[in-house]
């Protein structure tokens, strides 16, 4: 199966501005940031979207959510707050078919989204 764009970034085949990595996930700056801080946190496992996660992925999903908090703190977002977003499928606005969590902050964000 062909690697996804984010697998290629995780495997260093495509350059990206990495901010964190471990054996389960990698985080890098979004190429088109929508705020002063815009990081994508991606599992190395190529789950296409949130709905593809199964109970066996529970430890991975927990790891990712805990890393969101760590990365937000490291990026200086903990005090002002931030948003973690998982776009899923066509209506969710997902454009890259590899599960990823947007970590967005550094300015006041609007709600609800469009
Ligand atoms: P989605 O719309 O699927 O939730 O988010 C995909 C995100 O990936 C977008 O915010 C887009 O800017 C980002 N993106 C797309 N291609 C690249 C790339 O080659 N490198 C990086 N760093 N980000 C990318």
mmCIF file with all atom_site columns, C-alpha atoms and ligand atoms in Angstrom:
data_model
loop_
_atom_site.group_PDB
_atom_site.id
_atom_site.type_symbol
_atom_site.label_atom_id
_atom_site.label_alt_id
_atom_site.label_comp_id
_atom_site.label_asym_id
_atom_site.label_entity_id
_atom_site.label_seq_id
_atom_site.pdbx_PDB_ins_code
_atom_site.Cartn_x
_atom_site.Cartn_y
_atom_site.Cartn_z
_atom_site.occupancy
_atom_site.B_iso_or_equiv
_atom_site.pdbx_formal_charge
_atom_site.auth_seq_id
_atom_site.auth_comp_id
_atom_site.auth_asym_id
_atom_site.auth_atom_id
_atom_site.pdbx_PDB_model_num
ATOM   1   C CA  . UNK A 1 1   ? 0.000   0.000  0.000  1.00 0.00 ? 1   UNK A CA  1
ATOM   2   C CA  . UNK A 1 2   ? 1.350   3.423  -0.902 1.00 0.00 ? 2   UNK A CA  1
ATOM   3   C CA  . UNK A 1 3   ? 2.433   5.564  2.042  1.00 0.00 ? 3   UNK A CA  1
ATOM   4   C CA  . UNK A 1 4   ? 0.296   8.515  2.994  1.00 0.00 ? 4   UNK A CA  1
ATOM   5   C CA  . UNK A 1 5   ? 1.739   12.027 2.887  1.00 0.00 ? 5   UNK A CA  1
ATOM   6   C CA  . UNK A 1 6   ? 1.999   12.027 6.668  1.00 0.00 ? 6   UNK A CA  1
ATOM   7   C CA  . UNK A 1 7   ? 3.711   8.619  6.719  1.00 0.00 ? 7   UNK A CA  1
ATOM   8   C CA  . UNK A 1 8   ? 6.288   10.053 4.330  1.00 0.00 ? 8   UNK A CA  1
ATOM   9   C CA  . UNK A 1 9   ? 6.795   13.020 6.671  1.00 0.00 ? 9   UNK A CA  1
ATOM   10  C CA  . UNK A 1 10  ? 7.075   10.672 9.678  1.00 0.00 ? 10  UNK A CA  1
ATOM   11  C CA  . UNK A 1 11  ? 9.655   8.596  7.791  1.00 0.00 ? 11  UNK A CA  1
ATOM   12  C CA  . UNK A 1 12  ? 11.603  11.765 6.837  1.00 0.00 ? 12  UNK A CA  1
ATOM   13  C CA  . UNK A 1 13  ? 10.997  11.177 3.127  1.00 0.00 ? 13  UNK A CA  1
ATOM   14  C CA  . UNK A 1 14  ? 9.295   14.581 2.873  1.00 0.00 ? 14  UNK A CA  1
ATOM   15  C CA  . UNK A 1 15  ? 10.733  17.473 4.894  1.00 0.00 ? 15  UNK A CA  1
ATOM   16  C CA  . UNK A 1 16  ? 8.699   19.083 7.667  1.00 0.00 ? 16  UNK A CA  1
ATOM   17  C CA  . UNK A 1 17  ? 9.347   21.261 10.704 1.00 0.00 ? 17  UNK A CA  1
ATOM   18  C CA  . UNK A 1 18  ? 9.172   18.571 13.395 1.00 0.00 ? 18  UNK A CA  1
ATOM   19  C CA  . UNK A 1 19  ? 8.369   19.629 16.958 1.00 0.00 ? 19  UNK A CA  1
ATOM   20  C CA  . UNK A 1 20  ? 8.048   16.193 18.594 1.00 0.00 ? 20  UNK A CA  1
ATOM   21  C CA  . UNK A 1 21  ? 8.402   12.503 17.803 1.00 0.00 ? 21  UNK A CA  1
ATOM   22  C CA  . UNK A 1 22  ? 8.402   9.173  19.584 1.00 0.00 ? 22  UNK A CA  1
ATOM   23  C CA  . UNK A 1 23  ? 7.795   5.567  18.611 1.00 0.00 ? 23  UNK A CA  1
ATOM   24  C CA  . UNK A 1 24  ? 4.033   6.083  18.254 1.00 0.00 ? 24  UNK A CA  1
ATOM   25  C CA  . UNK A 1 25  ? 3.597   9.550  16.800 1.00 0.00 ? 25  UNK A CA  1
ATOM   26  C CA  . UNK A 1 26  ? 5.161   12.577 15.192 1.00 0.00 ? 26  UNK A CA  1
ATOM   27  C CA  . UNK A 1 27  ? 4.242   16.273 15.380 1.00 0.00 ? 27  UNK A CA  1
ATOM   28  C CA  . UNK A 1 28  ? 5.193   18.942 12.870 1.00 0.00 ? 28  UNK A CA  1
ATOM   29  C CA  . UNK A 1 29  ? 4.154   22.453 11.884 1.00 0.00 ? 29  UNK A CA  1
ATOM   30  C CA  . UNK A 1 30  ? 1.310   22.775 9.396  1.00 0.00 ? 30  UNK A CA  1
ATOM   31  C CA  . UNK A 1 31  ? 2.510   24.007 6.006  1.00 0.00 ? 31  UNK A CA  1
ATOM   32  C CA  . UNK A 1 32  ? -0.393  26.531 5.880  1.00 0.00 ? 32  UNK A CA  1
ATOM   33  C CA  . UNK A 1 33  ? -0.821  27.702 9.465  1.00 0.00 ? 33  UNK A CA  1
ATOM   34  C CA  . UNK A 1 34  ? -4.156  29.268 10.424 1.00 0.00 ? 34  UNK A CA  1
ATOM   35  C CA  . UNK A 1 35  ? -2.801  30.731 13.667 1.00 0.00 ? 35  UNK A CA  1
ATOM   36  C CA  . UNK A 1 36  ? 0.597   31.652 15.183 1.00 0.00 ? 36  UNK A CA  1
ATOM   37  C CA  . UNK A 1 37  ? 0.878   28.041 16.391 1.00 0.00 ? 37  UNK A CA  1
ATOM   38  C CA  . UNK A 1 38  ? -0.502  25.282 14.161 1.00 0.00 ? 38  UNK A CA  1
ATOM   39  C CA  . UNK A 1 39  ? 0.944   21.832 14.773 1.00 0.00 ? 39  UNK A CA  1
ATOM   40  C CA  . UNK A 1 40  ? -0.261  18.518 13.349 1.00 0.00 ? 40  UNK A CA  1
ATOM   41  C CA  . UNK A 1 41  ? 0.053   15.466 15.616 1.00 0.00 ? 41  UNK A CA  1
ATOM   42  C CA  . UNK A 1 42  ? -0.007  12.232 13.619 1.00 0.00 ? 42  UNK A CA  1
ATOM   43  C CA  . UNK A 1 43  ? 0.152   8.583  14.690 1.00 0.00 ? 43  UNK A CA  1
ATOM   44  C CA  . UNK A 1 44  ? 2.800   6.574  12.848 1.00 0.00 ? 44  UNK A CA  1
ATOM   45  C CA  . UNK A 1 45  ? 0.095   3.955  12.358 1.00 0.00 ? 45  UNK A CA  1
ATOM   46  C CA  . UNK A 1 46  ? -1.704  4.974  9.155  1.00 0.00 ? 46  UNK A CA  1
ATOM   47  C CA  . UNK A 1 47  ? -5.298  5.092  10.416 1.00 0.00 ? 47  UNK A CA  1
ATOM   48  C CA  . UNK A 1 48  ? -7.191  6.901  7.659  1.00 0.00 ? 48  UNK A CA  1
ATOM   49  C CA  . UNK A 1 49  ? -9.470  8.784  10.036 1.00 0.00 ? 49  UNK A CA  1
ATOM   50  C CA  . UNK A 1 50  ? -10.827 8.819  13.571 1.00 0.00 ? 50  UNK A CA  1
ATOM   51  C CA  . UNK A 1 51  ? -13.607 6.392  12.650 1.00 0.00 ? 51  UNK A CA  1
ATOM   52  C CA  . UNK A 1 52  ? -11.025 3.758  11.686 1.00 0.00 ? 52  UNK A CA  1
ATOM   53  C CA  . UNK A 1 53  ? -9.680  3.501  15.229 1.00 0.00 ? 53  UNK A CA  1
ATOM   54  C CA  . UNK A 1 54  ? -10.704 0.312  17.039 1.00 0.00 ? 54  UNK A CA  1
ATOM   55  C CA  . UNK A 1 55  ? -10.571 -0.736 20.688 1.00 0.00 ? 55  UNK A CA  1
ATOM   56  C CA  . UNK A 1 56  ? -7.063  -2.093 20.080 1.00 0.00 ? 56  UNK A CA  1
ATOM   57  C CA  . UNK A 1 57  ? -6.026  1.488  19.315 1.00 0.00 ? 57  UNK A CA  1
ATOM   58  C CA  . UNK A 1 58  ? -7.153  2.732  22.742 1.00 0.00 ? 58  UNK A CA  1
ATOM   59  C CA  . UNK A 1 59  ? -3.599  3.054  24.153 1.00 0.00 ? 59  UNK A CA  1
ATOM   60  C CA  . UNK A 1 60  ? -2.487  4.908  21.009 1.00 0.00 ? 60  UNK A CA  1
ATOM   61  C CA  . UNK A 1 61  ? -5.457  7.283  21.171 1.00 0.00 ? 61  UNK A CA  1
ATOM   62  C CA  . UNK A 1 62  ? -4.797  8.002  24.836 1.00 0.00 ? 62  UNK A CA  1
ATOM   63  C CA  . UNK A 1 63  ? -1.138  8.621  24.050 1.00 0.00 ? 63  UNK A CA  1
ATOM   64  C CA  . UNK A 1 64  ? -2.064  11.105 21.329 1.00 0.00 ? 64  UNK A CA  1
ATOM   65  C CA  . UNK A 1 65  ? -4.416  13.068 23.591 1.00 0.00 ? 65  UNK A CA  1
ATOM   66  C CA  . UNK A 1 66  ? -1.801  13.261 26.332 1.00 0.00 ? 66  UNK A CA  1
ATOM   67  C CA  . UNK A 1 67  ? 0.765   14.462 23.764 1.00 0.00 ? 67  UNK A CA  1
ATOM   68  C CA  . UNK A 1 68  ? -1.627  17.234 22.689 1.00 0.00 ? 68  UNK A CA  1
ATOM   69  C CA  . UNK A 1 69  ? -1.336  18.664 26.192 1.00 0.00 ? 69  UNK A CA  1
ATOM   70  C CA  . UNK A 1 70  ? 2.451   18.244 26.275 1.00 0.00 ? 70  UNK A CA  1
ATOM   71  C CA  . UNK A 1 71  ? 2.913   19.904 22.878 1.00 0.00 ? 71  UNK A CA  1
ATOM   72  C CA  . UNK A 1 72  ? 0.535   22.747 23.753 1.00 0.00 ? 72  UNK A CA  1
ATOM   73  C CA  . UNK A 1 73  ? 2.538   23.395 26.921 1.00 0.00 ? 73  UNK A CA  1
ATOM   74  C CA  . UNK A 1 74  ? 5.833   23.260 25.016 1.00 0.00 ? 74  UNK A CA  1
ATOM   75  C CA  . UNK A 1 75  ? 4.448   25.710 22.441 1.00 0.00 ? 75  UNK A CA  1
ATOM   76  C CA  . UNK A 1 76  ? 3.404   28.158 25.186 1.00 0.00 ? 76  UNK A CA  1
ATOM   77  C CA  . UNK A 1 77  ? -0.330  27.637 24.697 1.00 0.00 ? 77  UNK A CA  1
ATOM   78  C CA  . UNK A 1 78  ? -1.313  26.278 28.097 1.00 0.00 ? 78  UNK A CA  1
ATOM   79  C CA  . UNK A 1 79  ? -2.064  29.642 29.706 1.00 0.00 ? 79  UNK A CA  1
ATOM   80  C CA  . UNK A 1 80  ? -3.955  31.305 26.865 1.00 0.00 ? 80  UNK A CA  1
ATOM   81  C CA  . UNK A 1 81  ? -5.690  28.171 25.682 1.00 0.00 ? 81  UNK A CA  1
ATOM   82  C CA  . UNK A 1 82  ? -5.844  26.456 22.328 1.00 0.00 ? 82  UNK A CA  1
ATOM   83  C CA  . UNK A 1 83  ? -7.955  24.162 20.198 1.00 0.00 ? 83  UNK A CA  1
ATOM   84  C CA  . UNK A 1 84  ? -7.421  20.502 19.247 1.00 0.00 ? 84  UNK A CA  1
ATOM   85  C CA  . UNK A 1 85  ? -9.318  19.515 16.118 1.00 0.00 ? 85  UNK A CA  1
ATOM   86  C CA  . UNK A 1 86  ? -9.772  16.231 14.267 1.00 0.00 ? 86  UNK A CA  1
ATOM   87  C CA  . UNK A 1 87  ? -11.380 16.843 10.897 1.00 0.00 ? 87  UNK A CA  1
ATOM   88  C CA  . UNK A 1 88  ? -13.037 13.636 9.730  1.00 0.00 ? 88  UNK A CA  1
ATOM   89  C CA  . UNK A 1 89  ? -14.297 12.799 6.278  1.00 0.00 ? 89  UNK A CA  1
ATOM   90  C CA  . UNK A 1 90  ? -15.694 15.050 3.589  1.00 0.00 ? 90  UNK A CA  1
ATOM   91  C CA  . UNK A 1 91  ? -18.148 16.998 5.735  1.00 0.00 ? 91  UNK A CA  1
ATOM   92  C CA  . UNK A 1 92  ? -15.506 17.353 8.429  1.00 0.00 ? 92  UNK A CA  1
ATOM   93  C CA  . UNK A 1 93  ? -13.149 18.989 5.957  1.00 0.00 ? 93  UNK A CA  1
ATOM   94  C CA  . UNK A 1 94  ? -10.503 16.259 6.088  1.00 0.00 ? 94  UNK A CA  1
ATOM   95  C CA  . UNK A 1 95  ? -8.099  16.574 3.147  1.00 0.00 ? 95  UNK A CA  1
ATOM   96  C CA  . UNK A 1 96  ? -5.302  14.187 4.136  1.00 0.00 ? 96  UNK A CA  1
ATOM   97  C CA  . UNK A 1 97  ? -6.501  10.587 4.681  1.00 0.00 ? 97  UNK A CA  1
ATOM   98  C CA  . UNK A 1 98  ? -4.244  9.884  7.655  1.00 0.00 ? 98  UNK A CA  1
ATOM   99  C CA  . UNK A 1 99  ? -5.582  10.614 11.148 1.00 0.00 ? 99  UNK A CA  1
ATOM   100 C CA  . UNK A 1 100 ? -4.173  13.864 12.534 1.00 0.00 ? 100 UNK A CA  1
ATOM   101 C CA  . UNK A 1 101 ? -4.921  16.252 15.353 1.00 0.00 ? 101 UNK A CA  1
ATOM   102 C CA  . UNK A 1 102 ? -4.599  19.966 14.660 1.00 0.00 ? 102 UNK A CA  1
ATOM   103 C CA  . UNK A 1 103 ? -3.209  21.885 17.654 1.00 0.00 ? 103 UNK A CA  1
ATOM   104 C CA  . UNK A 1 104 ? -4.052  25.516 17.018 1.00 0.00 ? 104 UNK A CA  1
ATOM   105 C CA  . UNK A 1 105 ? -3.377  28.527 19.211 1.00 0.00 ? 105 UNK A CA  1
ATOM   106 C CA  . UNK A 1 106 ? -1.602  31.795 19.777 1.00 0.00 ? 106 UNK A CA  1
ATOM   107 C CA  . UNK A 1 107 ? -4.665  33.919 19.040 1.00 0.00 ? 107 UNK A CA  1
ATOM   108 C CA  . UNK A 1 108 ? -8.320  34.058 20.027 1.00 0.00 ? 108 UNK A CA  1
ATOM   109 C CA  . UNK A 1 109 ? -10.294 31.526 17.965 1.00 0.00 ? 109 UNK A CA  1
ATOM   110 C CA  . UNK A 1 110 ? -13.887 31.831 16.809 1.00 0.00 ? 110 UNK A CA  1
ATOM   111 C CA  . UNK A 1 111 ? -16.695 29.361 17.493 1.00 0.00 ? 111 UNK A CA  1
ATOM   112 C CA  . UNK A 1 112 ? -18.657 27.769 15.893 1.00 0.00 ? 112 UNK A CA  1
ATOM   113 C CA  . UNK A 1 113 ? -16.586 26.871 12.826 1.00 0.00 ? 113 UNK A CA  1
ATOM   114 C CA  . UNK A 1 114 ? -18.090 27.500 9.386  1.00 0.00 ? 114 UNK A CA  1
HETATM 115 P P1  . LIG B 2 .   ? -7.150  18.328 7.145  1.00 0.00 ? 1   LIG B P1  1
HETATM 116 O O1  . LIG B 2 .   ? -7.791  19.317 6.231  1.00 0.00 ? 1   LIG B O1  1
HETATM 117 O O2  . LIG B 2 .   ? -7.017  16.979 6.486  1.00 0.00 ? 1   LIG B O2  1
HETATM 118 O O3  . LIG B 2 .   ? -7.770  18.259 8.496  1.00 0.00 ? 1   LIG B O3  1
HETATM 119 O O4  . LIG B 2 .   ? -5.707  18.888 7.422  1.00 0.00 ? 1   LIG B O4  1
HETATM 120 C C1  . LIG B 2 .   ? -4.607  18.617 6.613  1.00 0.00 ? 1   LIG B C1  1
HETATM 121 C C2  . LIG B 2 .   ? -3.581  19.655 6.972  1.00 0.00 ? 1   LIG B C2  1
HETATM 122 O O5  . LIG B 2 .   ? -2.350  19.242 6.424  1.00 0.00 ? 1   LIG B O5  1
HETATM 123 C C3  . LIG B 2 .   ? -3.868  21.051 6.398  1.00 0.00 ? 1   LIG B C3  1
HETATM 124 O O6  . LIG B 2 .   ? -3.962  21.994 7.458  1.00 0.00 ? 1   LIG B O6  1
HETATM 125 C C4  . LIG B 2 .   ? -2.691  21.318 5.470  1.00 0.00 ? 1   LIG B C4  1
HETATM 126 O O7  . LIG B 2 .   ? -2.263  22.653 5.505  1.00 0.00 ? 1   LIG B O7  1
HETATM 127 C C5  . LIG B 2 .   ? -1.635  20.363 6.021  1.00 0.00 ? 1   LIG B C5  1
HETATM 128 N N1  . LIG B 2 .   ? -0.681  19.904 5.017  1.00 0.00 ? 1   LIG B N1  1
HETATM 129 C C6  . LIG B 2 .   ? -0.978  19.449 3.761  1.00 0.00 ? 1   LIG B C6  1
HETATM 130 N N2  . LIG B 2 .   ? 0.137   19.077 3.129  1.00 0.00 ? 1   LIG B N2  1
HETATM 131 C C7  . LIG B 2 .   ? 1.169   19.319 4.003  1.00 0.00 ? 1   LIG B C7  1
HETATM 132 C C8  . LIG B 2 .   ? 2.579   19.121 3.888  1.00 0.00 ? 1   LIG B C8  1
HETATM 133 O O8  . LIG B 2 .   ? 3.121   18.662 2.884  1.00 0.00 ? 1   LIG B O8  1
HETATM 134 N N3  . LIG B 2 .   ? 3.319   19.470 4.977  1.00 0.00 ? 1   LIG B N3  1
HETATM 135 C C9  . LIG B 2 .   ? 2.756   19.985 6.115  1.00 0.00 ? 1   LIG B C9  1
HETATM 136 N N4  . LIG B 2 .   ? 3.591   20.300 7.120  1.00 0.00 ? 1   LIG B N4  1
HETATM 137 N N5  . LIG B 2 .   ? 1.428   20.169 6.245  1.00 0.00 ? 1   LIG B N5  1
HETATM 138 C C10 . LIG B 2 .   ? 0.643   19.830 5.195  1.00 0.00 ? 1   LIG B C10 1
#
